[in-house]
Coordinates of C-alpha atoms in Angstrom, one line a residue:
M1 CA -112.3 160.4 -179.2
A2 CA -114.7 162.5 -181.4
A3 CA -113.2 165.7 -179.9
S4 CA -109.7 164.7 -180.6
V5 CA -110.5 163.8 -184.2
R6 CA -112.2 167.2 -184.6
R7 CA -109.2 169.0 -183.3
L8 CA -107.1 167.1 -185.9
V9 CA -109.4 168.2 -188.7
V10 CA -109.2 171.8 -187.6
A11 CA -105.4 171.6 -187.5
L12 CA -105.2 169.9 -190.9
A13 CA -107.5 172.6 -192.4
L14 CA -104.6 175.0 -191.8
L15 CA -102.6 173.0 -194.3
A16 CA -105.1 173.5 -197.1
P17 CA -104.0 175.6 -200.1
A18 CA -104.4 179.3 -199.6
A19 CA -107.1 179.6 -202.3
A20 CA -109.2 177.0 -200.5
R21 CA -108.8 178.7 -197.2
A22 CA -109.9 182.0 -198.7
Q23 CA -113.1 180.3 -199.7
Q24 CA -113.9 179.7 -195.9
P25 CA -114.8 176.0 -196.6
D26 CA -117.8 174.5 -195.0
T27 CA -116.7 171.7 -192.7
T28 CA -120.2 170.5 -191.8
G29 CA -119.9 167.5 -194.1
V30 CA -116.5 166.6 -192.5
Y31 CA -117.9 166.7 -189.0
R32 CA -120.9 164.5 -190.0
A33 CA -118.5 162.0 -191.6
M34 CA -116.3 162.1 -188.5
D35 CA -119.2 161.4 -186.2
L36 CA -120.0 158.3 -188.2
E37 CA -116.4 157.2 -188.2
V38 CA -116.1 157.6 -184.4
A39 CA -119.3 155.5 -184.1
G40 CA -117.7 152.7 -186.2
H41 CA -120.0 153.3 -189.2
Y42 CA -117.1 153.2 -191.6
R43 CA -119.1 152.5 -194.9
Q44 CA -121.4 155.4 -194.2
A45 CA -118.5 157.7 -193.3
A46 CA -116.7 156.8 -196.5
A47 CA -119.9 157.7 -198.5
L48 CA -119.8 161.1 -196.9
Y49 CA -116.0 161.7 -197.3
R50 CA -115.8 160.7 -201.0
P51 CA -117.8 163.7 -202.4
L52 CA -115.8 166.1 -200.3
L53 CA -112.6 165.2 -202.3
R54 CA -113.8 167.7 -204.9
T55 CA -114.3 170.6 -202.4
A56 CA -112.1 173.0 -200.4
V57 CA -111.9 170.5 -197.6
A58 CA -110.3 167.8 -199.7
T59 CA -107.3 167.5 -197.4
N60 CA -109.5 166.7 -194.5
A61 CA -111.6 164.3 -196.6
I62 CA -108.7 162.3 -197.9
L63 CA -107.3 161.8 -194.4
G64 CA -110.7 160.7 -193.2
L65 CA -111.1 158.4 -196.2
E66 CA -107.6 156.9 -195.5
R67 CA -108.7 156.1 -191.9
V68 CA -112.0 154.5 -192.8
Y69 CA -110.7 152.6 -195.8
A70 CA -107.9 151.2 -193.6
Q71 CA -110.6 149.9 -191.2
L72 CA -112.5 148.4 -194.1
G73 CA -109.5 146.9 -195.8
W74 CA -110.1 149.1 -198.8
T75 CA -106.8 151.0 -199.0
D76 CA -106.4 150.2 -202.7
S77 CA -109.5 152.3 -203.4
L78 CA -107.6 155.4 -202.4
L79 CA -105.1 155.1 -205.3
V80 CA -107.3 156.4 -208.2
P81 CA -108.6 159.5 -206.4
L82 CA -105.1 160.2 -205.1
D83 CA -103.7 160.2 -208.6
S84 CA -106.2 162.9 -209.5
L85 CA -105.6 165.0 -206.4
V86 CA -101.8 164.9 -206.7
A87 CA -102.1 165.9 -210.4
E88 CA -104.4 168.8 -209.6
S89 CA -102.5 170.0 -206.5
P90 CA -98.9 168.8 -206.9
R91 CA -97.6 171.1 -204.1
E92 CA -100.1 169.8 -201.4
P93 CA -98.0 167.7 -199.0
V94 CA -101.1 165.9 -197.5
F95 CA -101.9 164.3 -200.8
H96 CA -98.4 163.1 -201.4
S97 CA -98.1 161.8 -197.8
V98 CA -101.3 159.7 -198.0
Q99 CA -100.2 158.4 -201.4
V100 CA -96.9 157.1 -200.1
R101 CA -98.6 155.6 -197.0
A102 CA -101.2 153.9 -199.1
Y103 CA -98.6 152.2 -201.4
T104 CA -96.5 151.2 -198.4
M105 CA -99.5 149.7 -196.6
L106 CA -100.3 147.7 -199.8
S107 CA -96.7 146.5 -199.9
R108 CA -96.2 148.1 -203.3
D109 CA -92.7 149.1 -202.6
A110 CA -91.7 150.2 -206.1
D111 CA -94.8 152.4 -206.4
A112 CA -94.2 153.9 -202.9
R113 CA -90.7 154.8 -204.1
R114 CA -92.0 156.5 -207.2
A115 CA -94.6 158.4 -205.2
F116 CA -91.8 159.5 -202.8
D117 CA -89.7 160.7 -205.8
A118 CA -92.6 162.6 -207.2
W119 CA -93.1 164.3 -203.8
T120 CA -89.4 165.4 -203.6
R121 CA -89.7 166.9 -207.1
A122 CA -92.9 168.7 -206.4
L123 CA -91.5 170.2 -203.1
P124 CA -87.8 170.4 -203.4
G125 CA -85.9 171.6 -200.4
T126 CA -88.3 170.3 -197.8
A127 CA -87.5 167.5 -195.3
S128 CA -91.0 166.1 -195.0
P129 CA -90.9 163.5 -197.8
Y130 CA -87.6 162.1 -196.5
R131 CA -88.8 162.1 -192.9
E132 CA -92.1 160.4 -193.6
Y133 CA -90.8 157.8 -196.1
S134 CA -87.9 156.8 -194.0
Q135 CA -90.2 156.4 -191.0
L136 CA -92.5 154.1 -193.0
L137 CA -89.5 152.0 -194.1
I138 CA -88.3 151.7 -190.5
Q139 CA -91.8 150.6 -189.4
R140 CA -91.8 147.9 -192.2
G141 CA -88.5 146.5 -190.9
R142 CA -86.3 148.0 -193.6
P143 CA -83.8 150.1 -191.7
A144 CA -81.1 149.9 -194.3
A145 CA -83.5 151.3 -197.0
A146 CA -84.5 154.0 -194.5
D147 CA -80.9 154.9 -193.9
S148 CA -80.3 155.3 -197.6
I149 CA -83.3 157.8 -197.8
I150 CA -81.8 159.8 -194.9
Q151 CA -78.4 159.9 -196.7
L152 CA -80.2 161.0 -199.8
A153 CA -81.8 163.8 -197.8
G154 CA -78.3 164.9 -196.6
R155 CA -77.1 165.2 -200.2
M156 CA -80.2 166.9 -201.6
L157 CA -80.9 169.2 -198.6
G158 CA -77.4 169.7 -197.4
T159 CA -78.4 168.5 -193.9
T160 CA -80.1 165.7 -192.0
S161 CA -80.9 167.9 -189.0
G162 CA -84.6 167.4 -189.4
L163 CA -84.3 163.6 -189.6
Q164 CA -82.3 162.8 -186.5
L165 CA -85.2 160.7 -185.0
Q166 CA -85.4 158.5 -188.1
L167 CA -81.6 158.3 -188.3
A168 CA -81.4 157.2 -184.7
L169 CA -84.1 154.5 -185.2
S170 CA -82.6 153.1 -188.4
R171 CA -79.0 153.0 -186.9
A172 CA -80.3 151.2 -183.8
A173 CA -82.2 148.7 -185.9
M174 CA -79.0 147.9 -187.8
G175 CA -77.0 147.5 -184.6
Q176 CA -75.0 150.7 -185.1
W177 CA -75.3 151.7 -181.5
E178 CA -72.8 154.6 -181.3
A179 CA -74.2 156.2 -184.4
S180 CA -77.7 155.7 -183.1
A181 CA -76.8 157.3 -179.8
R182 CA -75.3 160.3 -181.5
A183 CA -78.4 160.7 -183.6
W184 CA -80.6 160.4 -180.6
R185 CA -78.6 163.1 -178.8
G186 CA -79.4 165.4 -181.8
A187 CA -83.1 164.4 -181.7
L188 CA -83.3 165.0 -178.0
L189 CA -82.0 168.5 -178.4
E190 CA -85.0 169.3 -180.7
S191 CA -87.5 167.2 -178.7
P192 CA -86.5 166.4 -175.1
D193 CA -89.7 164.5 -174.5
L194 CA -88.3 161.7 -176.7
D195 CA -86.2 160.4 -173.8
E196 CA -88.3 157.3 -173.3
A197 CA -88.3 156.5 -177.0
A198 CA -84.5 156.8 -177.0
A199 CA -84.2 154.4 -174.1
Y200 CA -86.5 151.9 -175.8
S201 CA -84.6 152.1 -179.0
L202 CA -81.1 151.6 -177.4
A203 CA -82.2 149.1 -174.8
P204 CA -81.1 146.0 -176.9
A205 CA -77.5 147.3 -177.1
P206 CA -75.2 144.5 -176.0
E207 CA -72.9 144.9 -173.0
T208 CA -69.9 145.6 -175.2
A209 CA -71.6 148.7 -176.8
R210 CA -73.1 150.2 -173.7
Q211 CA -70.0 152.1 -172.5
T212 CA -69.9 153.9 -175.9
V213 CA -73.5 154.8 -175.6
R214 CA -73.0 156.1 -172.1
A215 CA -70.1 158.3 -173.3
V216 CA -72.2 159.8 -176.0
F217 CA -75.0 160.8 -173.6
L218 CA -72.6 162.0 -170.8
A219 CA -70.5 164.1 -173.2
L220 CA -70.5 167.9 -172.6
P221 CA -72.5 170.1 -172.8
V222 CA -74.8 168.6 -170.2
D223 CA -78.3 168.2 -171.8
V224 CA -81.3 167.3 -169.7
G225 CA -83.0 165.2 -172.4
A226 CA -79.9 163.1 -173.0
R227 CA -79.4 162.5 -169.3
R228 CA -83.0 161.5 -168.8
A229 CA -82.7 159.1 -171.7
L230 CA -79.5 157.6 -170.2
A231 CA -81.1 157.3 -166.8
A232 CA -84.0 155.3 -168.3
L233 CA -81.5 153.2 -170.2
E234 CA -79.4 152.4 -167.1
T235 CA -82.6 151.5 -165.2
G236 CA -83.7 149.2 -168.0
W237 CA -80.2 147.6 -168.1
G238 CA -80.6 146.7 -164.4
S239 CA -78.4 149.5 -163.0
P240 CA -80.8 152.2 -161.6
A241 CA -77.9 153.5 -159.4
D242 CA -76.0 154.4 -162.6
G243 CA -79.3 155.9 -163.9
W244 CA -79.3 158.3 -160.9
A245 CA -75.6 159.1 -161.4
A246 CA -76.6 160.3 -164.9
L247 CA -79.1 162.8 -163.4
R248 CA -77.7 163.9 -160.1
D249 CA -75.2 166.4 -161.5
L250 CA -77.7 168.3 -163.6
P251 CA -77.7 172.1 -163.0
P252 CA -80.5 172.9 -160.6
D253 CA -83.4 174.4 -162.6
S254 CA -87.1 173.6 -163.3
E255 CA -86.2 171.0 -166.0
S256 CA -83.8 169.2 -163.7
V257 CA -86.4 169.2 -160.9
A258 CA -88.8 167.6 -163.3
A259 CA -86.2 165.0 -164.3
W260 CA -85.4 164.2 -160.6
T261 CA -89.0 163.9 -159.6
D262 CA -89.8 161.7 -162.6
F263 CA -86.9 159.4 -161.7
A264 CA -88.0 159.3 -158.1
K265 CA -91.5 158.1 -159.2
R266 CA -89.9 155.4 -161.3
A267 CA -87.7 154.3 -158.4
E268 CA -90.7 154.3 -156.1
S269 CA -92.7 152.1 -158.5
D270 CA -89.7 149.7 -158.4
E271 CA -89.5 150.0 -154.6
D272 CA -86.0 151.4 -154.9
W273 CA -86.6 153.8 -152.0
A274 CA -83.0 154.8 -151.4
L275 CA -82.7 156.2 -155.0
A276 CA -86.1 157.8 -154.7
R277 CA -85.0 159.5 -151.5
D278 CA -81.8 160.9 -153.1
A279 CA -83.7 162.2 -156.2
L280 CA -86.3 163.9 -154.1
I281 CA -83.8 165.5 -151.8
A282 CA -82.0 166.9 -154.9
A283 CA -85.4 168.3 -156.1
L284 CA -86.1 169.6 -152.6
R285 CA -82.9 171.7 -152.5
W286 CA -84.0 173.7 -155.5
R287 CA -87.7 173.7 -154.9
P288 CA -88.4 173.5 -151.1
T289 CA -92.1 172.7 -150.7
P290 CA -93.9 170.9 -147.9
Q291 CA -95.1 168.2 -150.3
L292 CA -91.7 167.5 -151.7
A293 CA -90.3 167.4 -148.1
L294 CA -93.0 164.9 -147.2
D295 CA -92.4 162.8 -150.3
A296 CA -88.6 162.8 -149.6
A297 CA -89.1 161.9 -146.0
T298 CA -91.5 159.0 -146.9
A299 CA -89.0 157.6 -149.4
A300 CA -86.2 157.9 -146.8
L301 CA -88.3 156.0 -144.2
N302 CA -89.2 153.3 -146.7
A303 CA -85.5 153.0 -147.4
G304 CA -84.9 152.3 -143.8
D305 CA -83.3 155.7 -143.2
A306 CA -85.4 156.9 -140.3
R307 CA -83.0 159.6 -139.2
T308 CA -83.1 161.3 -142.6
A309 CA -86.9 160.9 -142.6
L310 CA -87.1 162.8 -139.3
A311 CA -84.8 165.5 -140.6
L312 CA -86.8 166.0 -143.7
A313 CA -90.4 165.7 -142.3
P314 CA -92.1 169.0 -142.0
A315 CA -91.5 170.2 -138.4
G316 CA -93.5 172.4 -136.1
G317 CA -96.9 172.1 -134.5
L318 CA -99.7 170.3 -136.3
D319 CA -102.8 172.5 -136.2
S320 CA -105.1 170.7 -138.6
A321 CA -106.6 167.3 -139.2
R322 CA -105.0 167.2 -142.6
E323 CA -101.5 167.6 -141.2
A324 CA -102.3 165.0 -138.6
A325 CA -103.3 162.6 -141.3
T326 CA -100.1 163.2 -143.4
V327 CA -97.2 164.4 -141.4
L328 CA -97.9 162.8 -138.0
P329 CA -97.9 159.2 -139.2
L330 CA -94.6 159.8 -140.9
R331 CA -93.0 161.3 -137.8
V332 CA -94.4 158.6 -135.5
R333 CA -93.2 155.8 -137.8
A334 CA -89.8 157.4 -138.2
L335 CA -89.4 157.8 -134.4
A336 CA -90.4 154.2 -133.9
A337 CA -88.1 153.0 -136.6
S338 CA -85.1 155.0 -135.2
G339 CA -85.5 153.4 -131.7
Q340 CA -87.5 156.2 -130.1
P341 CA -90.8 154.6 -129.3
A342 CA -91.4 156.6 -126.2
Q343 CA -91.2 159.8 -128.1
A344 CA -93.5 158.4 -130.8
E345 CA -96.0 157.4 -128.1
T346 CA -95.8 160.9 -126.6
L347 CA -96.5 162.5 -130.0
V348 CA -99.5 160.3 -130.6
R349 CA -101.0 161.4 -127.2
A350 CA -100.2 165.0 -127.9
Y351 CA -102.3 165.0 -131.1
A352 CA -105.0 162.5 -130.1
H353 CA -107.6 165.2 -130.4
L354 CA -106.9 165.5 -134.1
L355 CA -107.1 161.8 -134.8
S356 CA -110.0 159.6 -135.7
P357 CA -110.2 156.2 -133.9
L358 CA -108.9 154.4 -137.0
Q359 CA -105.9 156.8 -137.3
S360 CA -105.2 156.5 -133.6
A361 CA -105.2 152.7 -133.8
S362 CA -102.9 152.7 -136.8
L363 CA -100.4 154.9 -135.0
E364 CA -100.5 152.8 -131.9
R365 CA -99.6 149.8 -134.0
A366 CA -96.6 151.8 -135.4
V367 CA -95.6 152.5 -131.8
A368 CA -95.8 148.8 -131.0
F369 CA -93.3 148.1 -133.8
G370 CA -91.0 150.7 -132.2
W371 CA -91.1 148.9 -128.9
V372 CA -90.4 145.6 -130.6
R373 CA -87.4 147.1 -132.3
A374 CA -86.3 148.4 -128.9
G375 CA -86.6 144.9 -127.6
N376 CA -89.5 145.7 -125.2
L377 CA -92.3 143.2 -126.2
D378 CA -94.3 144.1 -123.1
Q379 CA -94.6 147.7 -124.1
A380 CA -95.4 146.6 -127.6
R381 CA -98.3 144.5 -126.2
Q382 CA -99.6 147.5 -124.3
A383 CA -99.5 149.6 -127.4
L384 CA -101.5 147.0 -129.2
D385 CA -104.0 146.9 -126.4
R386 CA -104.5 150.7 -126.7
A387 CA -105.1 150.3 -130.4
G388 CA -108.3 148.4 -129.6
P389 CA -109.7 144.9 -130.0
D390 CA -109.0 144.9 -133.8
A391 CA -105.3 145.1 -133.1
D392 CA -105.3 141.5 -131.9
S393 CA -105.8 140.5 -135.5
S394 CA -103.6 143.3 -137.0
D395 CA -100.4 143.0 -138.9
A396 CA -98.5 144.3 -135.8
A397 CA -100.1 141.5 -133.7
G398 CA -99.1 139.0 -136.3
W399 CA -95.5 140.2 -136.2
L400 CA -95.5 140.2 -132.5
A401 CA -96.8 136.6 -132.5
L402 CA -94.0 135.7 -134.9
Y403 CA -91.3 137.3 -132.8
Q404 CA -92.6 135.3 -129.8
G405 CA -92.3 132.1 -131.8
N406 CA -96.1 131.7 -132.2
L407 CA -96.1 130.5 -135.8
A408 CA -99.7 129.3 -135.8
G409 CA -100.9 132.8 -134.7
A410 CA -98.6 134.5 -137.2
R411 CA -99.8 132.4 -140.1
I412 CA -103.4 133.3 -139.4
M413 CA -102.8 137.1 -138.9
L414 CA -100.1 137.7 -141.5
R415 CA -101.6 135.8 -144.4
T416 CA -104.5 138.2 -144.6
S417 CA -102.2 141.2 -144.5
T418 CA -102.5 143.9 -147.2
D419 CA -98.8 144.6 -146.8
V420 CA -96.8 144.0 -150.0
S421 CA -93.3 144.3 -148.5
S422 CA -90.5 141.9 -149.1
Q423 CA -90.2 141.3 -145.4
L424 CA -93.8 140.0 -145.2
A425 CA -93.2 137.8 -148.3
Q426 CA -90.0 136.4 -146.7
A427 CA -91.8 135.7 -143.4
L428 CA -94.8 134.0 -145.0
G429 CA -92.6 132.0 -147.3
L430 CA -90.8 130.6 -144.4
I431 CA -93.5 130.0 -141.8
T432 CA -95.9 128.4 -144.3
R433 CA -93.2 125.8 -145.0
M434 CA -92.8 124.9 -141.3
T435 CA -95.1 122.2 -139.8
E436 CA -94.6 123.3 -136.2
D437 CA -97.0 125.7 -134.5
T438 CA -94.2 127.1 -132.2
A439 CA -90.6 127.8 -132.9
A440 CA -88.9 130.1 -130.5
D441 CA -85.6 130.1 -132.4
V442 CA -87.2 131.2 -135.6
G443 CA -89.1 133.9 -133.7
H444 CA -85.7 135.0 -132.3
A445 CA -84.2 135.2 -135.8
F446 CA -87.0 137.4 -137.1
L447 CA -86.8 139.6 -134.0
A448 CA -83.1 140.1 -134.6
L449 CA -83.9 141.1 -138.2
A450 CA -86.6 143.6 -136.9
R451 CA -84.0 145.1 -134.6
L452 CA -81.7 145.6 -137.6
D453 CA -79.2 143.0 -136.3
S454 CA -78.7 141.4 -139.7
T455 CA -75.6 139.5 -138.5
G456 CA -77.4 138.0 -135.6
A457 CA -80.4 137.2 -137.7
A458 CA -78.4 135.4 -140.4
Q459 CA -76.7 133.3 -137.8
A460 CA -80.0 132.5 -136.0
F461 CA -81.7 131.4 -139.3
E462 CA -78.7 129.2 -140.1
Q463 CA -78.7 127.6 -136.6
A464 CA -82.5 127.0 -136.7
A465 CA -82.0 124.9 -139.9
A466 CA -80.5 122.1 -137.7
H467 CA -83.7 121.9 -135.6
H468 CA -86.3 122.2 -138.3
P469 CA -85.3 119.7 -141.1
D470 CA -88.6 120.1 -143.0
A471 CA -87.7 123.8 -143.5
A472 CA -83.9 123.6 -143.5
S473 CA -83.5 124.7 -147.1
V474 CA -85.7 127.8 -146.7
L475 CA -84.0 128.7 -143.5
L476 CA -80.6 128.5 -145.1
A477 CA -81.8 130.4 -148.1
T478 CA -83.1 133.2 -145.8
S479 CA -79.7 133.3 -144.1
A480 CA -77.9 133.4 -147.4
E481 CA -80.2 136.3 -148.6
I482 CA -79.3 138.3 -145.6
H483 CA -75.5 137.7 -146.0
N484 CA -75.8 138.6 -149.7
A485 CA -77.5 141.9 -148.8
R486 CA -74.7 142.6 -146.4
H487 CA -72.2 141.9 -149.1
D488 CA -70.8 139.0 -147.1
T489 CA -70.2 137.0 -150.3
A490 CA -68.2 134.2 -148.7
A491 CA -71.0 133.4 -146.2
A492 CA -73.7 133.6 -148.8
V493 CA -71.8 131.3 -151.3
S494 CA -71.1 128.8 -148.5
L495 CA -74.9 128.5 -147.8
W496 CA -75.8 128.4 -151.5
T497 CA -73.3 125.6 -151.9
R498 CA -74.8 123.7 -149.0
I499 CA -78.3 124.1 -150.4
L500 CA -77.3 122.7 -153.8
K501 CA -75.4 119.8 -152.2
D502 CA -77.7 118.8 -149.4
Y503 CA -81.1 120.0 -150.6
A504 CA -80.8 119.8 -154.4
E505 CA -84.5 118.8 -154.8
S506 CA -85.8 121.6 -152.6
P507 CA -87.7 124.6 -154.0
E508 CA -84.8 126.8 -152.9
A509 CA -82.2 125.0 -155.0
P510 CA -82.8 126.8 -158.3
G511 CA -83.1 130.1 -156.5
A512 CA -79.8 129.5 -154.8
E513 CA -78.0 128.8 -158.0
L514 CA -79.5 131.8 -159.7
A515 CA -78.5 134.1 -156.9
W516 CA -75.0 132.6 -157.0
A517 CA -74.8 133.2 -160.7
R518 CA -75.9 136.8 -160.4
Q519 CA -73.3 137.5 -157.7
L520 CA -70.6 136.0 -160.0
R521 CA -71.7 138.1 -163.0
R522 CA -71.8 141.3 -161.0
A523 CA -68.3 140.5 -159.7
G524 CA -67.1 140.2 -163.4
N525 CA -66.9 136.4 -163.4
S526 CA -69.1 135.9 -166.5
A527 CA -67.7 132.5 -167.2
G528 CA -68.5 131.2 -163.8
A529 CA -72.0 132.8 -164.0
T530 CA -72.6 131.1 -167.4
A531 CA -71.7 127.7 -166.0
H532 CA -74.1 128.0 -163.1
L533 CA -76.9 129.4 -165.2
E534 CA -76.6 126.7 -167.8
H535 CA -76.6 124.1 -165.0
M536 CA -79.6 125.7 -163.4
I537 CA -81.6 125.8 -166.6
L538 CA -80.8 122.2 -167.5
T539 CA -81.3 120.8 -164.0
Y540 CA -84.5 122.7 -163.1
P541 CA -86.3 123.2 -166.4
E542 CA -89.7 123.4 -164.7
S543 CA -88.6 126.2 -162.3
A544 CA -90.5 129.5 -162.5
L545 CA -87.1 131.1 -162.3
V546 CA -85.9 129.8 -165.7
P547 CA -87.0 132.9 -167.7
Q548 CA -84.9 135.1 -165.3
A549 CA -82.0 132.7 -165.6
R550 CA -82.2 132.9 -169.4
R551 CA -82.0 136.7 -169.3
E552 CA -79.0 136.5 -167.0
L553 CA -77.4 134.0 -169.2
E554 CA -77.7 136.3 -172.2
L555 CA -76.0 139.1 -170.2
A556 CA -73.3 136.8 -169.0
R557 CA -72.5 135.5 -172.5
Q558 CA -72.4 138.9 -174.0
A559 CA -69.7 139.9 -171.5
I560 CA -67.5 137.0 -172.7
P561 CA -65.4 137.7 -175.8
G562 CA -66.8 135.5 -178.5
G563 CA -69.3 134.2 -176.0
G564 CA -72.5 135.1 -177.9
G565 CA -75.0 132.4 -178.9
A566 CA -78.4 131.1 -178.4
T567 CA -79.7 130.2 -175.0
R568 CA -80.7 126.6 -174.7

């Protein structure tokens, strides 16, 4: 912190009047005061800063005094010395800037406006007074007043080009979304790194205004900053696929690669692996590096696209322990996931000399998953045996127990798993609700899911509900979730209806109604979604899903003409 404050002082010293710079001012006193300030000794720091106001380092001293007085709650004590400093050096922008900030912090609005006017008279033709004062007004929740200052700048300076950021913020705060988007586009041309700020500012735009905002950012010419902002916006609005659509057509260059890889990182953090894969592949085409290839292949594998992962994974022989630790696990997992466990097993044996015992055991467990997906549970068991005694309590052993219907063993082994996948959460959520220690039909359903037979898995979970009444609602909800992921809406709705009718008091009931409402809203039936969401909120007020339902309800109401209003 001390180093950054010192760098600030050095930079601000360059703003000092030319005569003062010519005197080669001694900054020793400033550094001593800063050290006290950084240490939290604000009174002692103030005592050192005050005498420096009459020296060549006055600009540094007044900024330091502003900071420590703010910490002490003494901002009003700045006013008298500032009057003298402004009178003596009327063309020094630092003194005017601190004066306007001080009056604003003290809520002395009329005095702040007078100080601003004096600043514009002292330095006509400069944008700084208008930029700083409008920013302060925006921060104080006065966007209309800020907008009037920006318009004044346009009349006095003949342009608002240097105030696009403030114009964008003030228009957004007033709900003028198209005007804000246009101003943001101008601001992003000057400062492309404002993309996250633009997305944050425009995020509250209602559904009815979003298409206009999109049109502004998508308009030609293609601008990387604008497209990055739109991608962040779309992701925040719950449509990351549209976010990627805003980026994928960028011309291939270093800026675009940076945009694609940043988007991929965000998608990875949200576990949206398919979008991460697509973004990384786009970056890989322009900048083919082993690391990008590995990242893209990993994203593809996590997206369930094992064949693409194999195509992207760096090929050739592995001649180092480092390659064995990075590339080999990916290729083994991809082979296992694509139904080629024998090839995965051969690969592990070929590079066994480069593997530590822990690495070897981990890869054998991956091979075991491959044999499970191929339907050969005996080979899976053998792979786990090769992985060593620890494999009997591993995640793979837990899954194998589950597939064989051994719910008791699966509960013990899977509940200590470090895996954070949705599949594990789904499995634990179901088997912990069941009282039986064995359930071959449930194991069969999970095995079908592992083999990527989603149709068979959904049917098996639904059929199992008839034999396990204590867990019927969660079994039906699991089946509905699979149908919904497959876009079999009719089957999903049928199961959600059944849960709400026959198991209205179950933990799955509010989730079923929320999922149904979401499906309706995405299909454009905002009225139907609203009805379900209002019913869910009123019927299950204690549900942990109510906050999500309220957000969905706001979105649904905004899409209905004249449907705005407070959420109950």
